[in-house]
Structures are given as C-alpha cells and as structure tokens.
PDB file of C-alpha atoms in Angstrom:
ATOM      1  CA  PRO A 132      14.655  37.100 -15.926  1.00 90.00           C
ATOM      2  CA  LEU A 133      15.581  38.787 -19.192  1.00 95.00           C
ATOM      3  CA  ILE A 134      12.736  38.424 -21.723  1.00 96.00           C
ATOM      4  CA  MET A 135      12.974  39.209 -25.430  1.00 97.00           C
ATOM      5  CA  GLY A 136       9.921  40.268 -27.452  1.00 97.00           C
ATOM      6  CA  VAL A 137       9.859  40.157 -31.259  1.00 97.00           C
ATOM      7  CA  ASP A 138       7.159  41.880 -33.296  1.00 95.00           C
ATOM      8  CA  LEU A 139       7.329  40.865 -36.955  1.00 93.00           C
ATOM      9  CA  SER A 140       6.432  42.576 -40.202  1.00 83.00           C
ATOM     10  CA  ARG A 141       6.991  41.838 -43.880  1.00 60.00           C
ATOM     11  CA  GLY A 142       8.319  45.312 -44.489  1.00 55.00           C
ATOM     12  CA  ARG A 143       6.275  47.771 -46.493  1.00 65.00           C
ATOM     13  CA  ARG A 144       5.574  50.573 -43.975  1.00 72.00           C
ATOM     14  CA  ASP A 145       6.120  48.491 -40.842  1.00 79.00           C
ATOM     15  CA  LYS A 146       9.334  47.270 -39.208  1.00 89.00           C
ATOM     16  CA  SER A 147      10.181  44.117 -37.330  1.00 94.00           C
ATOM     17  CA  VAL A 148      11.239  45.133 -33.828  1.00 96.00           C
ATOM     18  CA  ILE A 149      13.068  43.369 -31.008  1.00 98.00           C
ATOM     19  CA  ARG A 150      12.843  44.686 -27.459  1.00 98.00           C
ATOM     20  CA  TRP A 151      13.988  43.354 -24.090  1.00 98.00           C
ATOM     21  CA  ARG A 152      12.655  43.673 -20.557  1.00 96.00           C
ATOM     22  CA  GLN A 153      14.283  42.611 -17.307  1.00 95.00           C
ATOM     23  CA  GLY A 154      12.176  43.368 -14.253  1.00 94.00           C
ATOM     24  CA  ARG A 155      11.612  47.128 -14.223  1.00 95.00           C
ATOM     25  CA  ASP A 156      14.227  47.776 -16.912  1.00 97.00           C
ATOM     26  CA  ALA A 157      13.259  47.957 -20.582  1.00 96.00           C
ATOM     27  CA  ARG A 158      15.871  50.455 -21.740  1.00 96.00           C
ATOM     28  CA  SER A 159      19.351  49.117 -20.957  1.00 96.00           C
ATOM     29  CA  ILE A 160      19.406  46.969 -24.112  1.00 97.00           C
ATOM     30  CA  HIS A 161      18.703  49.146 -27.120  1.00 96.00           C
ATOM     31  CA  PRO A 162      15.817  48.019 -29.372  1.00 97.00           C
ATOM     32  CA  GLN A 163      16.622  46.578 -32.774  1.00 97.00           C
ATOM     33  CA  LYS A 164      14.566  47.332 -35.887  1.00 96.00           C
ATOM     34  CA  LYS A 165      14.684  45.861 -39.376  1.00 94.00           C
ATOM     35  CA  MET A 166      12.849  46.235 -42.674  1.00 91.00           C
ATOM     36  CA  GLU A 167      12.966  42.756 -44.179  1.00 89.00           C
ATOM     37  CA  ARG A 168      10.610  40.527 -46.167  1.00 83.00           C
ATOM     38  CA  ASP A 169      12.590  37.280 -46.173  1.00 90.00           C
ATOM     39  CA  SER A 170      11.640  34.798 -43.413  1.00 92.00           C
ATOM     40  CA  VAL A 171      15.037  33.089 -43.317  1.00 95.00           C
ATOM     41  CA  LYS A 172      16.893  36.399 -43.053  1.00 95.00           C
ATOM     42  CA  LEU A 173      14.578  37.492 -40.244  1.00 95.00           C
ATOM     43  CA  ALA A 174      15.184  34.194 -38.444  1.00 96.00           C
ATOM     44  CA  ASP A 175      18.944  34.743 -38.844  1.00 97.00           C
ATOM     45  CA  TRP A 176      18.588  38.231 -37.386  1.00 97.00           C
ATOM     46  CA  ILE A 177      16.578  37.038 -34.396  1.00 97.00           C
ATOM     47  CA  ALA A 178      18.998  34.150 -33.771  1.00 97.00           C
ATOM     48  CA  GLU A 179      21.913  36.594 -33.785  1.00 98.00           C
ATOM     49  CA  TRP A 180      20.319  38.675 -31.031  1.00 98.00           C
ATOM     50  CA  ILE A 181      19.343  35.599 -29.008  1.00 97.00           C
ATOM     51  CA  ASP A 182      22.993  34.530 -29.123  1.00 97.00           C
ATOM     52  CA  GLN A 183      24.223  37.990 -28.181  1.00 97.00           C
ATOM     53  CA  THR A 184      21.844  38.756 -25.305  1.00 97.00           C
ATOM     54  CA  LYS A 185      21.057  35.197 -24.077  1.00 95.00           C
ATOM     55  CA  PRO A 186      17.506  35.912 -22.843  1.00 96.00           C
ATOM     56  CA  ASP A 187      15.710  33.607 -20.409  1.00 94.00           C
ATOM     57  CA  GLY A 188      12.620  33.650 -22.640  1.00 95.00           C
ATOM     58  CA  VAL A 189      11.736  34.679 -26.204  1.00 96.00           C
ATOM     59  CA  CYS A 190       8.179  35.629 -27.224  1.00 96.00           C
ATOM     60  CA  ILE A 191       7.563  36.062 -30.963  1.00 96.00           C
ATOM     61  CA  ASP A 192       4.545  37.497 -32.747  1.00 93.00           C
ATOM     62  CA  GLY A 193       2.898  34.451 -34.322  1.00 90.00           C
ATOM     63  CA  GLY A 194       0.867  36.308 -36.924  1.00 84.00           C
ATOM     64  CA  ASP A 195       1.536  36.319 -40.670  1.00 80.00           C
ATOM     65  CA  LEU A 196       5.080  34.951 -41.150  1.00 87.00           C
ATOM     66  CA  GLY A 197       5.684  34.458 -37.415  1.00 91.00           C
ATOM     67  CA  GLY A 198       4.818  30.772 -37.442  1.00 92.00           C
ATOM     68  CA  ALA A 199       7.357  30.013 -40.176  1.00 94.00           C
ATOM     69  CA  ILE A 200      10.068  31.972 -38.377  1.00 95.00           C
ATOM     70  CA  CYS A 201       9.367  30.187 -35.103  1.00 96.00           C
ATOM     71  CA  ASP A 202       9.613  26.839 -36.912  1.00 96.00           C
ATOM     72  CA  ILE A 203      12.980  27.837 -38.410  1.00 97.00           C
ATOM     73  CA  LEU A 204      14.351  28.886 -35.031  1.00 97.00           C
ATOM     74  CA  LYS A 205      13.060  25.748 -33.300  1.00 95.00           C
ATOM     75  CA  SER A 206      14.665  23.576 -35.992  1.00 96.00           C
ATOM     76  CA  ARG A 207      17.971  25.251 -35.093  1.00 96.00           C
ATOM     77  CA  GLY A 208      17.544  24.398 -31.429  1.00 95.00           C
ATOM     78  CA  TYR A 209      16.252  27.731 -30.112  1.00 96.00           C
ATOM     79  CA  LEU A 210      13.493  27.709 -27.496  1.00 93.00           C
ATOM     80  CA  VAL A 211      10.968  30.331 -28.600  1.00 95.00           C
ATOM     81  CA  HIS A 212       7.296  30.933 -27.802  1.00 95.00           C
ATOM     82  CA  GLU A 213       4.861  31.757 -30.594  1.00 94.00           C
ATOM     83  CA  ILE A 214       2.236  34.236 -29.376  1.00 94.00           C
ATOM     84  CA  GLY A 215      -0.989  34.800 -31.292  1.00 91.00           C
ATOM     85  CA  PHE A 216      -2.269  38.312 -30.650  1.00 89.00           C
ATOM     86  CA  GLY A 217      -5.841  37.368 -31.503  1.00 86.00           C
ATOM     87  CA  GLN A 218      -5.867  34.162 -29.456  1.00 88.00           C
ATOM     88  CA  VAL A 219      -6.861  33.793 -25.802  1.00 87.00           C
ATOM     89  CA  ASP A 220      -4.395  31.285 -24.316  1.00 88.00           C
ATOM     90  CA  CYS A 221      -2.464  34.031 -22.462  1.00 87.00           C
ATOM     91  CA  VAL A 222      -5.531  35.912 -21.176  1.00 88.00           C
ATOM     92  CA  LYS A 223      -5.647  35.907 -17.374  1.00 89.00           C
ATOM     93  CA  GLU A 224      -8.572  38.312 -16.867  1.00 89.00           C
ATOM     94  CA  LYS A 225     -11.137  36.823 -19.211  1.00 88.00           C
ATOM     95  CA  ASP A 226     -13.927  38.967 -17.775  1.00 86.00           C
ATOM     96  CA  LEU A 227     -12.059  42.103 -18.915  1.00 89.00           C
ATOM     97  CA  TRP A 228      -9.954  41.370 -21.992  1.00 89.00           C
ATOM     98  CA  ALA A 229     -10.974  39.563 -25.156  1.00 84.00           C
ATOM     99  CA  ASP A 230      -7.584  38.419 -26.508  1.00 88.00           C
ATOM    100  CA  ASN A 231      -3.868  38.068 -25.840  1.00 90.00           C
ATOM    101  CA  ALA A 232      -2.940  41.424 -27.333  1.00 91.00           C
ATOM    102  CA  THR A 233      -5.314  43.330 -25.039  1.00 89.00           C
ATOM    103  CA  GLN A 234      -4.136  41.423 -21.955  1.00 92.00           C
ATOM    104  CA  MET A 235      -0.489  42.158 -22.803  1.00 92.00           C
ATOM    105  CA  TRP A 236      -1.226  45.848 -23.363  1.00 92.00           C
ATOM    106  CA  ALA A 237      -3.041  45.999 -20.015  1.00 92.00           C
ATOM    107  CA  ASP A 238      -0.082  44.335 -18.261  1.00 94.00           C
ATOM    108  CA  LEU A 239       2.288  46.754 -19.980  1.00 94.00           C
ATOM    109  CA  ARG A 240       0.144  49.701 -18.893  1.00 93.00           C
ATOM    110  CA  ASP A 241       0.298  48.576 -15.260  1.00 94.00           C
ATOM    111  CA  TRP A 242       4.054  47.907 -15.473  1.00 96.00           C
ATOM    112  CA  LEU A 243       4.711  51.421 -16.798  1.00 95.00           C
ATOM    113  CA  MET A 244       3.825  52.764 -13.356  1.00 95.00           C
ATOM    114  CA  ILE A 245       7.151  51.371 -12.097  1.00 95.00           C
ATOM    115  CA  GLY A 246       9.078  50.440 -15.242  1.00 96.00           C
ATOM    116  CA  GLY A 247      11.616  52.368 -17.277  1.00 95.00           C
ATOM    117  CA  ILE A 248      11.572  52.716 -21.075  1.00 95.00           C
ATOM    118  CA  ASP A 249      13.803  54.459 -23.602  1.00 95.00           C
ATOM    119  CA  ASN A 250      13.078  57.810 -25.218  1.00 94.00           C
ATOM    120  CA  ASP A 251      12.001  56.403 -28.589  1.00 95.00           C
ATOM    121  CA  ALA A 252       9.617  58.401 -30.783  1.00 94.00           C
ATOM    122  CA  ASP A 253       8.012  55.303 -32.349  1.00 93.00           C
ATOM    123  CA  LEU A 254       7.465  53.775 -28.909  1.00 94.00           C
ATOM    124  CA  LYS A 255       5.829  56.931 -27.569  1.00 92.00           C
ATOM    125  CA  ALA A 256       3.577  57.326 -30.607  1.00 92.00           C
ATOM    126  CA  GLY A 257       2.496  53.698 -30.461  1.00 91.00           C
ATOM    127  CA  MET A 258       1.471  53.859 -26.802  1.00 91.00           C
ATOM    128  CA  THR A 259      -1.747  55.717 -27.603  1.00 88.00           C
ATOM    129  CA  ALA A 260      -2.200  54.715 -31.254  1.00 89.00           C
ATOM    130  CA  ARG A 261      -4.595  51.792 -30.817  1.00 88.00           C
ATOM    131  CA  GLU A 262      -8.273  52.344 -30.176  1.00 89.00           C
ATOM    132  CA  LYS A 263     -10.511  50.156 -28.008  1.00 87.00           C
ATOM    133  CA  ARG A 264     -13.405  48.040 -29.229  1.00 90.00           C
ATOM    134  CA  LYS A 265     -16.163  46.244 -27.358  1.00 89.00           C
ATOM    135  CA  ALA A 266     -16.072  42.480 -27.669  1.00 88.00           C
ATOM    136  CA  GLY A 267     -17.781  39.320 -26.448  1.00 85.00           C
ATOM    137  CA  LYS A 268     -21.297  38.043 -27.014  1.00 84.00           C
ATOM    138  CA  ASN A 269     -22.700  40.649 -24.652  1.00 85.00           C
ATOM    139  CA  LEU A 270     -20.117  43.285 -25.571  1.00 86.00           C
ATOM    140  CA  ASP A 271     -18.926  43.128 -21.971  1.00 86.00           C
ATOM    141  CA  THR A 272     -15.208  42.711 -22.640  1.00 91.00           C
ATOM    142  CA  CYS A 273     -12.660  44.927 -24.336  1.00 90.00           C
ATOM    143  CA  ARG A 274     -10.226  44.379 -27.187  1.00 90.00           C
ATOM    144  CA  LEU A 275      -7.732  46.583 -28.964  1.00 89.00           C
ATOM    145  CA  GLU A 276      -8.224  47.176 -32.656  1.00 89.00           C
ATOM    146  CA  SER A 277      -6.092  44.998 -34.914  1.00 83.00           C
ATOM    147  CA  LYS A 278      -3.189  46.260 -37.009  1.00 80.00           C
ATOM    148  CA  ASP A 279      -5.332  45.821 -40.122  1.00 80.00           C
ATOM    149  CA  GLU A 280      -8.038  48.021 -38.591  1.00 86.00           C
ATOM    150  CA  MET A 281      -5.398  50.614 -37.780  1.00 85.00           C
ATOM    151  CA  ARG A 282      -4.120  50.597 -41.360  1.00 82.00           C
ATOM    152  CA  ASP A 283      -7.671  51.004 -42.665  1.00 86.00           C
ATOM    153  CA  ARG A 284      -7.983  54.293 -40.797  1.00 88.00           C
ATOM    154  CA  GLY A 285      -4.480  55.393 -41.849  1.00 83.00           C
ATOM    155  CA  ALA A 286      -2.716  54.845 -38.508  1.00 85.00           C
ATOM    156  CA  ASP A 287       0.807  53.467 -38.232  1.00 85.00           C
ATOM    157  CA  SER A 288       1.359  50.023 -36.751  1.00 86.00           C
ATOM    158  CA  PRO A 289       2.590  50.191 -33.115  1.00 91.00           C
ATOM    159  CA  ASP A 290       5.447  47.742 -33.726  1.00 93.00           C
ATOM    160  CA  ASP A 291       7.646  49.007 -30.877  1.00 95.00           C
ATOM    161  CA  VAL A 292       4.868  48.740 -28.308  1.00 95.00           C
ATOM    162  CA  ALA A 293       3.953  45.265 -29.537  1.00 94.00           C
ATOM    163  CA  ALA A 294       7.567  44.139 -29.085  1.00 96.00           C
ATOM    164  CA  LEU A 295       7.614  45.625 -25.582  1.00 96.00           C
ATOM    165  CA  ALA A 296       4.260  44.034 -24.690  1.00 95.00           C
ATOM    166  CA  LEU A 297       5.171  40.533 -25.897  1.00 96.00           C
ATOM    167  CA  PRO A 298       7.397  39.711 -22.867  1.00 94.00           C
ATOM    168  CA  PHE A 299       4.252  39.953 -20.717  1.00 94.00           C
ATOM    169  CA  ALA A 300       2.644  37.028 -22.564  1.00 91.00           C
ATOM    170  CA  LYS A 301       4.256  34.368 -20.374  1.00 87.00           C
ATOM    171  CA  LYS A 302       5.926  33.987 -17.003  1.00 81.00           C
ATOM    172  CA  PHE A 303       9.551  32.924 -17.081  1.00 78.00           C
ATOM    173  CA  ALA A 304      11.980  31.753 -14.439  1.00 65.00           C
ATOM    174  CA  LEU A 305      15.670  32.511 -14.656  1.00 61.00           C
ATOM    175  CA  ALA A 306      17.083  30.072 -17.197  1.00 55.00           C
ATOM    176  CA  MET A 307      19.220  27.373 -15.594  1.00 49.00           C
ATOM    177  CA  ASN A 308      22.060  27.921 -18.040  1.00 51.00           C
ATOM    178  CA  ASN A 309      22.125  31.621 -17.248  1.00 54.00           C
ATOM    179  CA  LEU A 310      21.980  30.880 -13.524  1.00 52.00           C
ATOM    180  CA  ILE A 311      24.899  28.458 -13.800  1.00 52.00           C
ATOM    181  CA  ARG A 312      26.865  31.084 -15.683  1.00 54.00           C
ATOM    182  CA  GLU A 313      26.031  33.841 -13.195  1.00 53.00           C
ATOM    183  CA  ILE A 314      27.174  31.907 -10.132  1.00 57.00           C
ATOM    184  CA  CYS A 315      30.194  30.459 -11.995  1.00 62.00           C
ATOM    185  CA  LEU A 316      29.042  26.948 -11.076  1.00 52.00           C
ATOM    186  CA  GLU A 317      30.989  25.294 -13.872  1.00 56.00           C
ATOM    187  CA  GLN A 318      34.290  26.869 -12.744  1.00 66.00           C
ATOM    188  CA  THR A 319      33.514  26.023  -9.109  1.00 65.00           C
ATOM    189  CA  LEU A 320      32.861  22.350  -9.884  1.00 62.00           C
ATOM    190  CA  ARG A 321      36.019  22.144 -11.970  1.00 65.00           C
ATOM    191  CA  GLN A 322      38.047  23.562  -9.076  1.00 69.00           C
ATOM    192  CA  TRP A 323      36.440  21.094  -6.666  1.00 68.00           C
ATOM    193  CA  VAL A 324      37.429  18.178  -8.904  1.00 65.00           C
ATOM    194  CA  GLN A 325      40.976  19.464  -9.179  1.00 67.00           C
ATOM    195  CA  ASP A 326      41.182  19.870  -5.401  1.00 67.00           C
ATOM    196  CA  ALA A 327      39.810  16.355  -4.880  1.00 67.00           C
ATOM    197  CA  TYR A 328      42.399  14.839  -7.235  1.00 63.00           C
ATOM    198  CA  PHE A 329      45.147  16.773  -5.427  1.00 60.00           C
ATOM    199  CA  CYS A 330      43.974  15.463  -2.034  1.00 64.00           C
ATOM    200  CA  VAL A 331      43.790  11.850  -3.263  1.00 59.00           C
ATOM    201  CA  GLY A 332      47.264  12.121  -4.759  1.00 60.00           C
ATOM    202  CA  PHE A 333      48.673  13.656  -1.575  1.00 53.00           C
ATOM    203  CA  ILE A 334      47.172  10.872   0.568  1.00 59.00           C
ATOM    204  CA  LYS A 335      48.576   8.134  -1.696  1.00 57.00           C
ATOM    205  CA  LEU A 336      51.997   9.760  -1.641  1.00 58.00           C
ATOM    206  CA  HIS A 337      51.917  10.024   2.164  1.00 58.00           C
ATOM    207  CA  ARG A 338      50.918   6.357   2.548  1.00 61.00           C
ATOM    208  CA  ALA A 339      53.670   5.270   0.163  1.00 59.00           C
ATOM    209  CA  ASP A 340      56.263   7.182   2.196  1.00 59.00           C
ATOM    210  CA  SER A 341      55.048   5.590   5.421  1.00 57.00           C
ATOM    211  CA  GLY A 342      55.054   2.103   3.950  1.00 59.00           C
ATOM    212  CA  THR A 343      51.290   1.538   4.213  1.00 52.00           C
ATOM    213  CA  ILE A 344      50.856   0.972   0.474  1.00 48.00           C
TER     214      ILE A 344
END
C-alpha cells in the first residue's frame, strides 16, 4: 500500500513536510515542503496531495495544530489518522520504546536496511539529529528527545524524518477503491452488463423470428 506521512509545523524555522512510502520505495514520489502558519491553508495543501497521489493511508502529526487540521480534513470526507508522537497507542515493543515517536523511528531504522530514500540534505541531517533519553519508572525503556528539547539545545527539527517515519505508525491494507481501479473492475463490470443485455436481446430476437414469442 501507498502510505502518506505528514509532519506539521507552524512555520518559524520548521517546515511542514509530506512524504510517501510504498513497500521498499520512499523516493519515487518527491517530498513536499511548505512554510505556512494557517491551519485551513495547510489542510487545503494536504487535501490537494491526497487527491493527486490517492494514498491507501494518511498519517498526520497530531501535535500542536495537527488535531485541528485532521478535523478539517475529516469534515471534508478524508480518512486520515492523527498520530500523537508522545502517546503510546502505536507502540508494539513496550519493553523497549517509551512512545510512538521512538517506535516509529525504530521501525524506520530497520526498514532502511532494505528501503530506498531520496538524496535530500534535510532528510540525511535529521536521521542522526535526535538524541536518546532513558524513560520509564525504572529507566528501562528508551525515548527520543522531543522537538522542544532539540530546539533548546539549538538543533533543527527533523521534519523530513518525522514525515518518513509516520507511515510506520499503522498497518494498512490496499484500499478497496485503489484495488478496484488497478484491476479495472468498474470497466469489466460495465462490459459484462453490456454483453448480458446484448445476449438477452439476441435471444428475444431469435425467438421472435422462430415464432416462439
């Protein structure tokens, strides 16, 4: 399935970034970046790229203005998933990782052994920008430092890596609409109906000629 990840920012020094991953491929669709503070304009931008690329799943950073943007998109009929980096609902290895962000980064790290990424300077810099912290009551799990902690020590926010990591938050199957489009099911069914009408008409005509109707 094609999964779209959206890391959001209100501007200032950071950008909002959209990245896509499909299996081992995270470079065929070029990343999109935007400096924008307006929630509605950001929702418009995301909706435009959902319409253009038709992903099977969309994972959006739920921090800061993310919740409002997800609400806007849902009100327009888009199916999007709000992901809280500091929450734990997506953590699969709870004995290792303390929050969603750390689990996603770990999954991304493992995927990079077989996956392909683009040659983007921001992406490369962000891969090693975040430091680790001990977490848990007994300090026996690990978490990545937050973006606020990174800013406090003067480091840039790893927006590109966050956008690339977000598709690992959930498991998606190939969307039914995309599957129907890929196998041309709609055109096939239409042709079947046309063929059926032709056959019924031919049979009626034949019976009329033979005097059975």
